[in-house]
mmCIF file of N, CA and C in Angstrom:
data_model
loop_
_atom_site.group_PDB
_atom_site.id
_atom_site.type_symbol
_atom_site.label_atom_id
_atom_site.label_comp_id
_atom_site.label_asym_id
_atom_site.label_seq_id
_atom_site.Cartn_x
_atom_site.Cartn_y
_atom_site.Cartn_z
ATOM 1 N N MET D 1 0.802 -1.207 -0.036
ATOM 2 C CA MET D 1 -0.097 0.025 0.102
ATOM 3 C C MET D 1 0.714 1.360 -0.049
ATOM 4 N N LEU D 2 2.067 1.365 0.762
ATOM 5 C CA LEU D 2 2.769 2.472 0.605
ATOM 6 C C LEU D 2 3.943 2.485 -0.359
ATOM 7 N N GLU D 3 4.134 1.365 -1.112
ATOM 8 C CA GLU D 3 5.239 1.265 -1.984
ATOM 9 C C GLU D 3 5.253 2.413 -3.099
ATOM 10 N N GLY D 4 6.270 3.201 -2.995
ATOM 11 C CA GLY D 4 6.306 4.278 -4.283
ATOM 12 C C GLY D 4 5.350 5.496 -3.933
ATOM 13 N N LYS D 5 4.770 5.551 -2.673
ATOM 14 C CA LYS D 5 3.869 6.661 -2.437
ATOM 15 C C LYS D 5 4.741 7.780 -1.469
ATOM 16 N N THR D 6 4.213 8.895 -1.544
ATOM 17 C CA THR D 6 4.872 9.917 -0.791
ATOM 18 C C THR D 6 3.805 10.095 0.355
ATOM 19 N N ILE D 7 4.275 10.138 1.667
ATOM 20 C CA ILE D 7 3.583 10.147 2.771
ATOM 21 C C ILE D 7 3.865 11.481 3.468
ATOM 22 N N LEU D 8 2.791 12.122 4.066
ATOM 23 C CA LEU D 8 2.926 13.225 4.847
ATOM 24 C C LEU D 8 2.363 12.800 6.300
ATOM 25 N N LEU D 9 3.350 12.983 7.160
ATOM 26 C CA LEU D 9 3.005 12.446 8.613
ATOM 27 C C LEU D 9 2.890 13.595 9.607
ATOM 28 N N THR D 10 1.838 14.079 9.913
ATOM 29 C CA THR D 10 1.828 15.317 10.837
ATOM 30 C C THR D 10 2.097 14.671 12.359
ATOM 31 N N GLY D 11 2.763 15.527 13.015
ATOM 32 C CA GLY D 11 3.005 15.032 14.385
ATOM 33 C C GLY D 11 4.206 13.968 14.274
ATOM 34 N N GLY D 12 4.943 13.989 13.352
ATOM 35 C CA GLY D 12 5.878 12.962 12.906
ATOM 36 C C GLY D 12 7.092 12.590 13.816
ATOM 37 N N THR D 13 7.334 13.573 14.723
ATOM 38 C CA THR D 13 8.376 13.312 15.638
ATOM 39 C C THR D 13 8.072 12.539 16.949
ATOM 40 N N GLY D 14 6.573 12.462 17.222
ATOM 41 C CA GLY D 14 6.054 11.698 18.309
ATOM 42 C C GLY D 14 6.322 10.411 18.477
ATOM 43 N N SER D 15 5.931 9.665 19.514
ATOM 44 C CA SER D 15 6.139 8.182 19.516
ATOM 45 C C SER D 15 5.465 7.411 18.504
ATOM 46 N N PHE D 16 4.241 7.777 18.180
ATOM 47 C CA PHE D 16 3.721 7.090 17.082
ATOM 48 C C PHE D 16 4.354 7.423 15.765
ATOM 49 N N GLY D 17 4.741 8.766 15.496
ATOM 50 C CA GLY D 17 5.346 9.040 14.137
ATOM 51 C C GLY D 17 6.677 8.279 13.971
ATOM 52 N N GLN D 18 7.363 8.098 15.140
ATOM 53 C CA GLN D 18 8.886 7.683 15.003
ATOM 54 C C GLN D 18 8.471 5.918 14.517
ATOM 55 N N LYS D 19 7.670 5.348 15.395
ATOM 56 C CA LYS D 19 7.269 3.907 15.052
ATOM 57 C C LYS D 19 6.622 3.743 13.712
ATOM 58 N N PHE D 20 5.812 4.659 13.156
ATOM 59 C CA PHE D 20 5.221 4.642 11.917
ATOM 60 C C PHE D 20 6.327 4.744 10.774
ATOM 61 N N ALA D 21 7.205 5.606 11.016
ATOM 62 C CA ALA D 21 8.255 5.956 10.146
ATOM 63 C C ALA D 21 9.107 4.669 9.953
ATOM 64 N N GLU D 22 9.383 4.120 11.093
ATOM 65 C CA GLU D 22 10.334 2.759 11.259
ATOM 66 C C GLU D 22 9.754 1.700 10.263
ATOM 67 N N ILE D 23 8.330 1.468 10.654
ATOM 68 C CA ILE D 23 7.698 0.457 9.816
ATOM 69 C C ILE D 23 7.420 0.720 8.419
ATOM 70 N N ALA D 24 7.112 2.086 8.229
ATOM 71 C CA ALA D 24 6.853 2.219 6.665
ATOM 72 C C ALA D 24 7.915 2.389 5.902
ATOM 73 N N LEU D 25 9.106 2.649 6.398
ATOM 74 C CA LEU D 25 10.381 2.613 5.567
ATOM 75 C C LEU D 25 10.538 1.315 4.868
ATOM 76 N N GLY D 26 10.162 0.288 5.606
ATOM 77 C CA GLY D 26 10.249 -1.106 5.263
ATOM 78 C C GLY D 26 9.364 -1.420 3.992
ATOM 79 N N GLU D 27 8.454 -0.458 3.905
ATOM 80 C CA GLU D 27 7.318 -0.684 2.749
ATOM 81 C C GLU D 27 7.573 -0.022 1.551
ATOM 82 N N GLN D 28 8.685 0.446 1.310
ATOM 83 C CA GLN D 28 9.559 1.273 0.199
ATOM 84 C C GLN D 28 8.638 2.350 -0.332
ATOM 85 N N PRO D 29 8.483 3.385 0.595
ATOM 86 C CA PRO D 29 7.677 4.542 0.111
ATOM 87 C C PRO D 29 8.790 5.422 -0.700
ATOM 88 N N LYS D 30 8.041 6.209 -1.510
ATOM 89 C CA LYS D 30 8.995 7.241 -2.371
ATOM 90 C C LYS D 30 9.809 8.125 -1.252
ATOM 91 N N ALA D 31 8.904 8.737 -0.310
ATOM 92 C CA ALA D 31 9.204 9.479 0.673
ATOM 93 C C ALA D 31 8.445 9.649 1.816
ATOM 94 N N ILE D 32 8.835 9.960 3.012
ATOM 95 C CA ILE D 32 7.906 10.241 4.111
ATOM 96 C C ILE D 32 8.310 11.690 4.583
ATOM 97 N N ARG D 33 7.344 12.492 4.417
ATOM 98 C CA ARG D 33 7.592 13.953 4.960
ATOM 99 C C ARG D 33 7.120 13.961 6.590
ATOM 100 N N ILE D 34 7.992 14.251 7.367
ATOM 101 C CA ILE D 34 7.655 14.363 8.676
ATOM 102 C C ILE D 34 7.599 15.886 8.989
ATOM 103 N N PHE D 35 6.223 16.094 9.485
ATOM 104 C CA PHE D 35 5.749 17.529 9.746
ATOM 105 C C PHE D 35 5.605 17.639 11.159
ATOM 106 N N SER D 36 6.409 18.615 11.865
ATOM 107 C CA SER D 36 6.224 18.803 13.319
ATOM 108 C C SER D 36 6.921 20.078 13.770
ATOM 109 N N ARG D 37 6.559 20.468 14.884
ATOM 110 C CA ARG D 37 7.230 21.726 15.436
ATOM 111 C C ARG D 37 8.467 21.523 15.902
ATOM 112 N N GLY D 38 8.998 20.309 16.260
ATOM 113 C CA GLY D 38 10.307 20.136 17.088
ATOM 114 C C GLY D 38 11.432 20.108 16.150
ATOM 115 N N GLU D 39 12.229 21.068 16.169
ATOM 116 C CA GLU D 39 13.522 20.906 15.121
ATOM 117 C C GLU D 39 14.430 20.030 15.822
ATOM 118 N N LEU D 40 14.712 20.090 17.259
ATOM 119 C CA LEU D 40 15.665 19.054 17.911
ATOM 120 C C LEU D 40 15.145 17.698 17.539
ATOM 121 N N LEU D 41 13.784 17.409 17.693
ATOM 122 C CA LEU D 41 13.214 15.937 17.470
ATOM 123 C C LEU D 41 13.543 15.517 15.985
ATOM 124 N N GLN D 42 13.286 16.512 15.277
ATOM 125 C CA GLN D 42 13.585 16.285 13.940
ATOM 126 C C GLN D 42 15.078 15.907 13.471
ATOM 127 N N GLN D 43 15.956 16.582 14.180
ATOM 128 C CA GLN D 43 17.568 16.469 13.843
ATOM 129 C C GLN D 43 17.713 14.931 14.572
ATOM 130 N N GLN D 44 17.184 14.661 15.632
ATOM 131 C CA GLN D 44 17.493 13.301 16.470
ATOM 132 C C GLN D 44 16.794 12.289 15.648
ATOM 133 N N MET D 45 15.680 12.398 14.942
ATOM 134 C CA MET D 45 15.175 11.402 14.135
ATOM 135 C C MET D 45 15.776 11.215 12.991
ATOM 136 N N SER D 46 16.291 12.334 12.318
ATOM 137 C CA SER D 46 17.212 12.225 10.945
ATOM 138 C C SER D 46 18.461 11.335 11.221
ATOM 139 N N GLU D 47 19.149 11.624 12.507
ATOM 140 C CA GLU D 47 20.219 10.963 12.817
ATOM 141 C C GLU D 47 20.009 9.595 13.268
ATOM 142 N N LYS D 48 18.861 9.213 13.659
ATOM 143 C CA LYS D 48 18.436 7.825 14.186
ATOM 144 C C LYS D 48 18.188 7.117 12.855
ATOM 145 N N PHE D 49 17.349 7.521 12.019
ATOM 146 C CA PHE D 49 17.215 6.719 10.829
ATOM 147 C C PHE D 49 18.267 6.675 9.557
ATOM 148 N N GLY D 50 18.642 7.940 9.531
ATOM 149 C CA GLY D 50 19.641 8.189 8.305
ATOM 150 C C GLY D 50 19.318 7.559 7.106
ATOM 151 N N ASP D 51 17.988 7.987 6.718
ATOM 152 C CA ASP D 51 17.277 7.382 5.458
ATOM 153 C C ASP D 51 16.921 8.872 4.714
ATOM 154 N N ASN D 52 17.411 9.038 3.558
ATOM 155 C CA ASN D 52 17.260 10.025 2.732
ATOM 156 C C ASN D 52 15.729 10.136 2.056
ATOM 157 N N ARG D 53 14.819 8.977 2.390
ATOM 158 C CA ARG D 53 13.660 9.086 2.069
ATOM 159 C C ARG D 53 12.731 9.867 3.056
ATOM 160 N N LEU D 54 13.288 10.285 4.234
ATOM 161 C CA LEU D 54 12.716 10.979 5.355
ATOM 162 C C LEU D 54 12.955 12.531 4.839
ATOM 163 N N ARG D 55 12.008 13.202 4.747
ATOM 164 C CA ARG D 55 12.119 14.594 4.471
ATOM 165 C C ARG D 55 11.363 15.441 5.691
ATOM 166 N N PHE D 56 12.223 16.426 6.305
ATOM 167 C CA PHE D 56 11.589 17.050 7.530
ATOM 168 C C PHE D 56 11.013 18.423 7.068
ATOM 169 N N PHE D 57 9.839 18.709 7.484
ATOM 170 C CA PHE D 57 9.104 20.060 7.670
ATOM 171 C C PHE D 57 8.935 20.543 8.962
ATOM 172 N N ILE D 58 9.351 21.695 9.270
ATOM 173 C CA ILE D 58 9.060 22.334 10.574
ATOM 174 C C ILE D 58 7.769 23.148 10.229
ATOM 175 N N GLY D 59 6.729 22.852 11.063
ATOM 176 C CA GLY D 59 5.571 23.417 10.897
ATOM 177 C C GLY D 59 4.333 22.911 11.889
ATOM 178 N N ASP D 60 3.263 23.508 11.963
ATOM 179 C CA ASP D 60 2.274 23.408 12.883
ATOM 180 C C ASP D 60 0.943 23.236 12.074
ATOM 181 N N VAL D 61 0.288 22.285 12.506
ATOM 182 C CA VAL D 61 -1.060 21.994 11.982
ATOM 183 C C VAL D 61 -2.125 23.299 11.949
ATOM 184 N N ARG D 62 -1.711 24.054 12.905
ATOM 185 C CA ARG D 62 -2.495 25.347 13.007
ATOM 186 C C ARG D 62 -2.323 26.334 11.843
ATOM 187 N N ASP D 63 -1.163 26.144 11.162
ATOM 188 C CA ASP D 63 -0.655 27.124 10.167
ATOM 189 C C ASP D 63 -1.032 26.405 8.620
ATOM 190 N N LYS D 64 -2.144 26.818 8.272
ATOM 191 C CA LYS D 64 -2.738 26.082 6.913
ATOM 192 C C LYS D 64 -1.694 26.347 5.826
ATOM 193 N N ASP D 65 -1.135 27.482 5.605
ATOM 194 C CA ASP D 65 -0.434 27.601 4.577
ATOM 195 C C ASP D 65 1.003 26.810 4.583
ATOM 196 N N ARG D 66 1.509 26.528 5.703
ATOM 197 C CA ARG D 66 2.663 25.843 5.797
ATOM 198 C C ARG D 66 2.227 24.196 5.606
ATOM 199 N N LEU D 67 1.249 24.002 6.242
ATOM 200 C CA LEU D 67 0.660 22.450 6.090
ATOM 201 C C LEU D 67 0.363 22.159 4.803
ATOM 202 N N TYR D 68 -0.253 23.111 3.947
ATOM 203 C CA TYR D 68 -0.555 23.052 2.421
ATOM 204 C C TYR D 68 0.773 22.798 1.807
ATOM 205 N N ARG D 69 1.750 23.574 2.146
ATOM 206 C CA ARG D 69 3.011 23.415 1.397
ATOM 207 C C ARG D 69 3.686 22.057 1.551
ATOM 208 N N ALA D 70 3.495 21.567 2.662
ATOM 209 C CA ALA D 70 4.008 20.269 2.905
ATOM 210 C C ALA D 70 3.319 19.123 2.347
ATOM 211 N N MET D 71 2.121 19.320 2.042
ATOM 212 C CA MET D 71 1.017 18.451 1.589
ATOM 213 C C MET D 71 1.072 18.354 -0.001
ATOM 214 N N VAL D 72 1.262 19.302 -0.508
ATOM 215 C CA VAL D 72 1.188 19.265 -1.936
ATOM 216 C C VAL D 72 2.201 17.913 -2.536
ATOM 217 N N GLY D 73 1.545 17.231 -3.332
ATOM 218 C CA GLY D 73 2.411 16.074 -4.023
ATOM 219 C C GLY D 73 2.343 14.955 -3.029
ATOM 220 N N ALA D 74 1.670 14.903 -1.875
ATOM 221 C CA ALA D 74 1.484 13.741 -1.119
ATOM 222 C C ALA D 74 0.439 12.898 -1.613
ATOM 223 N N ASP D 75 0.661 11.604 -1.607
ATOM 224 C CA ASP D 75 -0.347 10.528 -1.945
ATOM 225 C C ASP D 75 -1.116 10.264 -0.736
ATOM 226 N N ILE D 76 -0.668 10.306 0.430
ATOM 227 C CA ILE D 76 -1.296 9.782 1.715
ATOM 228 C C ILE D 76 -0.824 10.758 2.871
ATOM 229 N N THR D 77 -1.903 11.136 3.584
ATOM 230 C CA THR D 77 -1.465 11.966 4.880
ATOM 231 C C THR D 77 -1.913 11.240 5.948
ATOM 232 N N VAL D 78 -1.144 10.836 6.819
ATOM 233 C CA VAL D 78 -1.337 10.460 8.439
ATOM 234 C C VAL D 78 -1.391 11.415 9.240
ATOM 235 N N HIS D 79 -2.387 11.776 9.792
ATOM 236 C CA HIS D 79 -2.472 12.913 10.760
ATOM 237 C C HIS D 79 -2.638 12.286 12.249
ATOM 238 N N ALA D 80 -1.292 12.702 12.751
ATOM 239 C CA ALA D 80 -1.082 12.268 14.157
ATOM 240 C C ALA D 80 -0.937 13.339 15.038
ATOM 241 N N ALA D 81 -0.840 14.679 14.546
ATOM 242 C CA ALA D 81 -0.514 15.775 15.377
ATOM 243 C C ALA D 81 -1.631 16.021 16.295
ATOM 244 N N ALA D 82 -1.208 16.321 17.625
ATOM 245 C CA ALA D 82 -2.470 16.547 18.688
ATOM 246 C C ALA D 82 -1.690 17.134 19.840
ATOM 247 N N LEU D 83 -2.473 17.784 20.606
ATOM 248 C CA LEU D 83 -2.055 17.965 22.020
ATOM 249 C C LEU D 83 -2.743 16.753 22.881
ATOM 250 N N LYS D 84 -1.919 16.079 23.516
ATOM 251 C CA LYS D 84 -2.452 14.617 23.819
ATOM 252 C C LYS D 84 -2.431 14.503 25.470
ATOM 253 N N GLN D 85 -1.564 15.400 26.166
ATOM 254 C CA GLN D 85 -1.613 15.194 27.667
ATOM 255 C C GLN D 85 -3.117 15.692 28.308
ATOM 256 N N VAL D 86 -3.699 14.914 28.789
ATOM 257 C CA VAL D 86 -4.968 15.312 29.560
ATOM 258 C C VAL D 86 -4.797 16.499 30.325
ATOM 259 N N PRO D 87 -4.030 16.571 31.293
ATOM 260 C CA PRO D 87 -4.042 17.674 32.312
ATOM 261 C C PRO D 87 -3.677 19.081 31.363
ATOM 262 N N ALA D 88 -2.675 18.948 30.394
ATOM 263 C CA ALA D 88 -2.297 19.934 29.595
ATOM 264 C C ALA D 88 -3.613 20.528 28.904
ATOM 265 N N CYS D 89 -4.364 19.861 28.267
ATOM 266 C CA CYS D 89 -5.662 20.066 27.642
ATOM 267 C C CYS D 89 -6.592 20.739 28.628
ATOM 268 N N GLU D 90 -6.848 20.092 29.676
ATOM 269 C CA GLU D 90 -7.809 20.798 30.722
ATOM 270 C C GLU D 90 -7.402 22.130 31.139
ATOM 271 N N TYR D 91 -5.913 22.508 31.451
ATOM 272 C CA TYR D 91 -5.453 23.661 31.713
ATOM 273 C C TYR D 91 -5.494 24.686 30.725
ATOM 274 N N ASN D 92 -5.384 24.297 29.379
ATOM 275 C CA ASN D 92 -5.202 25.067 28.226
ATOM 276 C C ASN D 92 -6.274 24.705 27.197
ATOM 277 N N PRO D 93 -7.569 24.985 27.492
ATOM 278 C CA PRO D 93 -8.702 24.456 26.625
ATOM 279 C C PRO D 93 -8.686 25.039 25.206
ATOM 280 N N VAL D 94 -8.211 26.254 25.047
ATOM 281 C CA VAL D 94 -8.474 26.890 23.800
ATOM 282 C C VAL D 94 -7.151 26.354 22.931
ATOM 283 N N GLU D 95 -5.965 26.082 23.545
ATOM 284 C CA GLU D 95 -4.742 25.477 22.744
ATOM 285 C C GLU D 95 -5.237 24.048 22.121
ATOM 286 N N ALA D 96 -5.851 23.226 23.044
ATOM 287 C CA ALA D 96 -6.325 21.968 22.768
ATOM 288 C C ALA D 96 -7.193 22.025 21.445
ATOM 289 N N ILE D 97 -8.126 22.871 21.648
ATOM 290 C CA ILE D 97 -9.201 23.148 20.565
ATOM 291 C C ILE D 97 -8.348 23.655 19.195
ATOM 292 N N GLN D 98 -7.535 24.604 19.319
ATOM 293 C CA GLN D 98 -6.856 25.012 18.130
ATOM 294 C C GLN D 98 -5.967 24.066 17.581
ATOM 295 N N THR D 99 -5.418 23.239 18.268
ATOM 296 C CA THR D 99 -4.535 22.181 17.654
ATOM 297 C C THR D 99 -5.253 21.071 17.278
ATOM 298 N N ASN D 100 -6.208 20.459 18.105
ATOM 299 C CA ASN D 100 -7.084 19.205 17.827
ATOM 300 C C ASN D 100 -7.945 19.259 16.838
ATOM 301 N N ASN D 101 -8.629 20.475 16.902
ATOM 302 C CA ASN D 101 -9.908 20.538 15.964
ATOM 303 C C ASN D 101 -9.508 21.573 14.858
ATOM 304 N N ASN D 102 -9.165 22.637 15.055
ATOM 305 C CA ASN D 102 -8.775 23.621 14.013
ATOM 306 C C ASN D 102 -7.619 22.912 13.216
ATOM 307 N N GLY D 103 -6.633 22.366 13.806
ATOM 308 C CA GLY D 103 -5.714 21.562 13.048
ATOM 309 C C GLY D 103 -6.136 20.616 12.177
ATOM 310 N N ALA D 104 -7.267 19.889 12.713
ATOM 311 C CA ALA D 104 -7.930 18.823 11.803
ATOM 312 C C ALA D 104 -8.682 19.467 10.657
ATOM 313 N N ILE D 105 -9.332 20.512 10.931
ATOM 314 C CA ILE D 105 -10.014 21.313 9.865
ATOM 315 C C ILE D 105 -8.794 21.662 8.681
ATOM 316 N N ASN D 106 -7.811 22.080 9.225
ATOM 317 C CA ASN D 106 -6.744 22.573 8.223
ATOM 318 C C ASN D 106 -6.231 21.342 7.450
ATOM 319 N N VAL D 107 -6.136 20.114 8.031
ATOM 320 C CA VAL D 107 -5.630 19.045 7.509
ATOM 321 C C VAL D 107 -6.729 18.585 6.335
ATOM 322 N N VAL D 108 -8.016 18.482 6.577
ATOM 323 C CA VAL D 108 -8.937 18.356 5.779
ATOM 324 C C VAL D 108 -8.989 19.205 4.512
ATOM 325 N N ASN D 109 -8.970 20.594 4.895
ATOM 326 C CA ASN D 109 -8.967 21.380 3.892
ATOM 327 C C ASN D 109 -7.821 21.367 2.851
ATOM 328 N N CYS D 110 -6.686 21.195 3.348
ATOM 329 C CA CYS D 110 -5.414 21.098 2.666
ATOM 330 C C CYS D 110 -5.487 19.776 1.915
ATOM 331 N N ALA D 111 -5.883 18.686 2.343
ATOM 332 C CA ALA D 111 -5.877 17.526 1.743
ATOM 333 C C ALA D 111 -6.910 17.661 0.447
ATOM 334 N N ILE D 112 -7.885 18.317 0.674
ATOM 335 C CA ILE D 112 -8.787 18.514 -0.584
ATOM 336 C C ILE D 112 -8.249 19.354 -1.531
ATOM 337 N N GLU D 113 -7.566 20.387 -1.057
ATOM 338 C CA GLU D 113 -7.031 21.309 -1.944
ATOM 339 C C GLU D 113 -5.933 20.706 -2.814
ATOM 340 N N ALA D 114 -5.034 20.021 -2.055
ATOM 341 C CA ALA D 114 -3.872 19.387 -2.636
ATOM 342 C C ALA D 114 -4.225 18.095 -3.381
ATOM 343 N N LYS D 115 -5.287 17.636 -3.140
ATOM 344 C CA LYS D 115 -5.974 16.403 -3.869
ATOM 345 C C LYS D 115 -5.149 15.004 -3.367
ATOM 346 N N VAL D 116 -5.039 14.956 -1.971
ATOM 347 C CA VAL D 116 -4.436 13.825 -1.451
ATOM 348 C C VAL D 116 -5.534 12.839 -1.645
ATOM 349 N N SER D 117 -4.992 11.628 -2.032
ATOM 350 C CA SER D 117 -5.957 10.471 -2.044
ATOM 351 C C SER D 117 -6.670 9.790 -0.906
ATOM 352 N N LYS D 118 -5.662 9.860 0.256
ATOM 353 C CA LYS D 118 -5.991 9.044 1.518
ATOM 354 C C LYS D 118 -5.518 9.899 2.516
ATOM 355 N N VAL D 119 -6.436 10.186 3.645
ATOM 356 C CA VAL D 119 -5.977 10.672 4.853
ATOM 357 C C VAL D 119 -6.413 9.641 5.970
ATOM 358 N N ILE D 120 -5.500 9.363 6.800
ATOM 359 C CA ILE D 120 -5.811 8.568 8.059
ATOM 360 C C ILE D 120 -5.445 9.402 9.143
ATOM 361 N N ALA D 121 -6.184 9.439 10.223
ATOM 362 C CA ALA D 121 -6.180 10.135 11.476
ATOM 363 C C ALA D 121 -6.060 9.185 12.600
ATOM 364 N N ILE D 122 -5.192 9.523 13.572
ATOM 365 C CA ILE D 122 -4.942 8.948 14.820
ATOM 366 C C ILE D 122 -5.982 9.286 15.752
ATOM 367 N N SER D 123 -6.638 8.614 16.593
ATOM 368 C CA SER D 123 -7.424 9.066 17.534
ATOM 369 C C SER D 123 -7.171 8.279 18.867
ATOM 370 N N SER D 124 -8.170 8.281 19.707
ATOM 371 C CA SER D 124 -7.903 7.762 21.170
ATOM 372 C C SER D 124 -9.162 7.153 21.721
ATOM 373 N N ASP D 125 -9.043 6.244 22.644
ATOM 374 C CA ASP D 125 -9.953 5.461 23.107
ATOM 375 C C ASP D 125 -10.945 6.513 24.042
ATOM 376 N N LYS D 126 -10.083 7.604 24.403
ATOM 377 C CA LYS D 126 -10.706 8.658 25.286
ATOM 378 C C LYS D 126 -11.878 9.451 24.454
ATOM 379 N N ALA D 127 -11.992 9.198 23.197
ATOM 380 C CA ALA D 127 -12.928 9.846 22.233
ATOM 381 C C ALA D 127 -14.358 9.309 22.497
ATOM 382 N N VAL D 128 -14.477 7.982 22.964
ATOM 383 C CA VAL D 128 -15.774 7.370 23.307
ATOM 384 C C VAL D 128 -16.111 7.716 24.720
ATOM 385 N N HIS D 129 -17.290 8.186 24.585
ATOM 386 C CA HIS D 129 -17.968 8.812 25.964
ATOM 387 C C HIS D 129 -17.003 9.668 26.654
ATOM 388 N N PRO D 130 -16.444 10.748 26.098
ATOM 389 C CA PRO D 130 -15.391 11.657 26.606
ATOM 390 C C PRO D 130 -15.798 12.171 27.979
ATOM 391 N N VAL D 131 -14.819 12.012 28.912
ATOM 392 C CA VAL D 131 -15.102 12.562 30.213
ATOM 393 C C VAL D 131 -14.129 13.777 30.412
ATOM 394 N N ASN D 132 -13.359 14.252 29.300
ATOM 395 C CA ASN D 132 -12.318 15.188 29.692
ATOM 396 C C ASN D 132 -12.163 15.870 28.184
ATOM 397 N N LEU D 133 -11.466 17.168 28.171
ATOM 398 C CA LEU D 133 -11.346 17.925 27.036
ATOM 399 C C LEU D 133 -10.665 17.215 26.017
ATOM 400 N N TYR D 134 -9.654 16.612 26.351
ATOM 401 C CA TYR D 134 -8.921 15.855 25.136
ATOM 402 C C TYR D 134 -9.780 14.922 24.449
ATOM 403 N N GLY D 135 -10.388 13.954 25.247
ATOM 404 C CA GLY D 135 -11.486 13.071 24.553
ATOM 405 C C GLY D 135 -12.518 13.773 23.667
ATOM 406 N N MET D 136 -12.976 14.806 24.116
ATOM 407 C CA MET D 136 -13.867 15.631 23.492
ATOM 408 C C MET D 136 -13.292 16.161 22.032
ATOM 409 N N THR D 137 -12.025 16.804 22.117
ATOM 410 C CA THR D 137 -11.460 17.205 20.939
ATOM 411 C C THR D 137 -11.253 16.058 19.883
ATOM 412 N N LYS D 138 -10.815 14.904 20.419
ATOM 413 C CA LYS D 138 -10.426 13.839 19.552
ATOM 414 C C LYS D 138 -11.802 13.343 18.913
ATOM 415 N N GLY D 139 -12.753 13.255 19.448
ATOM 416 C CA GLY D 139 -14.065 12.896 19.130
ATOM 417 C C GLY D 139 -14.701 13.798 17.897
ATOM 418 N N VAL D 140 -14.413 15.204 18.309
ATOM 419 C CA VAL D 140 -14.700 16.096 17.126
ATOM 420 C C VAL D 140 -13.918 15.891 15.869
ATOM 421 N N MET D 141 -12.620 15.583 16.250
ATOM 422 C CA MET D 141 -11.648 15.316 15.067
ATOM 423 C C MET D 141 -12.156 14.212 14.197
ATOM 424 N N GLU D 142 -12.492 13.238 14.908
ATOM 425 C CA GLU D 142 -13.170 12.005 14.136
ATOM 426 C C GLU D 142 -14.339 12.428 13.260
ATOM 427 N N LYS D 143 -15.348 13.351 13.966
ATOM 428 C CA LYS D 143 -16.311 13.732 13.041
ATOM 429 C C LYS D 143 -16.148 14.454 11.954
ATOM 430 N N LEU D 144 -15.149 15.329 12.044
ATOM 431 C CA LEU D 144 -14.579 16.186 11.072
ATOM 432 C C LEU D 144 -14.058 15.333 9.929
ATOM 433 N N LEU D 145 -13.068 14.431 10.172
ATOM 434 C CA LEU D 145 -12.704 13.465 9.113
ATOM 435 C C LEU D 145 -13.787 12.638 8.421
ATOM 436 N N VAL D 146 -14.547 12.029 9.266
ATOM 437 C CA VAL D 146 -15.730 11.279 8.694
ATOM 438 C C VAL D 146 -16.680 12.166 7.671
ATOM 439 N N GLN D 147 -16.945 13.271 8.192
ATOM 440 C CA GLN D 147 -17.788 14.313 7.396
ATOM 441 C C GLN D 147 -16.960 14.612 6.104
ATOM 442 N N ALA D 148 -15.685 14.964 6.282
ATOM 443 C CA ALA D 148 -15.010 15.149 5.092
ATOM 444 C C ALA D 148 -14.963 14.162 3.970
ATOM 445 N N ASN D 149 -15.343 12.905 4.263
ATOM 446 C CA ASN D 149 -15.521 11.994 3.230
ATOM 447 C C ASN D 149 -16.892 11.986 2.420
ATOM 448 N N VAL D 150 -17.723 12.788 3.017
ATOM 449 C CA VAL D 150 -19.003 13.049 2.329
ATOM 450 C C VAL D 150 -18.863 13.918 0.963
#
């Protein structure tokens, strides 16, 4: 499924992104674009993998223009960027909404505009009957992605 494809991975330097990249590189993609805010983590990931198929883009899913630039030419987008720490989301609700929901809206709109054929989003079991803001934002993200398929 990934052979010869260009993949954009938002939140690519997180724990999911690191493992995804490790596994996906074995599937012979053309390129994996790692999109994240952390320049140090990108440098460490570059050194860890040492694979020129990994391309690094510093950016935030809140910035639609930068996200679009990274997404143009991608065949598949894997959306893993999110604020994930429950206490951080509770204490910073606007930030959680801006990243987890507005960021998802940007992913959807950029994917449509860039004609990306497949978008896969990473959610959480906390989105089912949410009892905290993190779960609520992930539930909304799911609804946004499902509706985008319509």
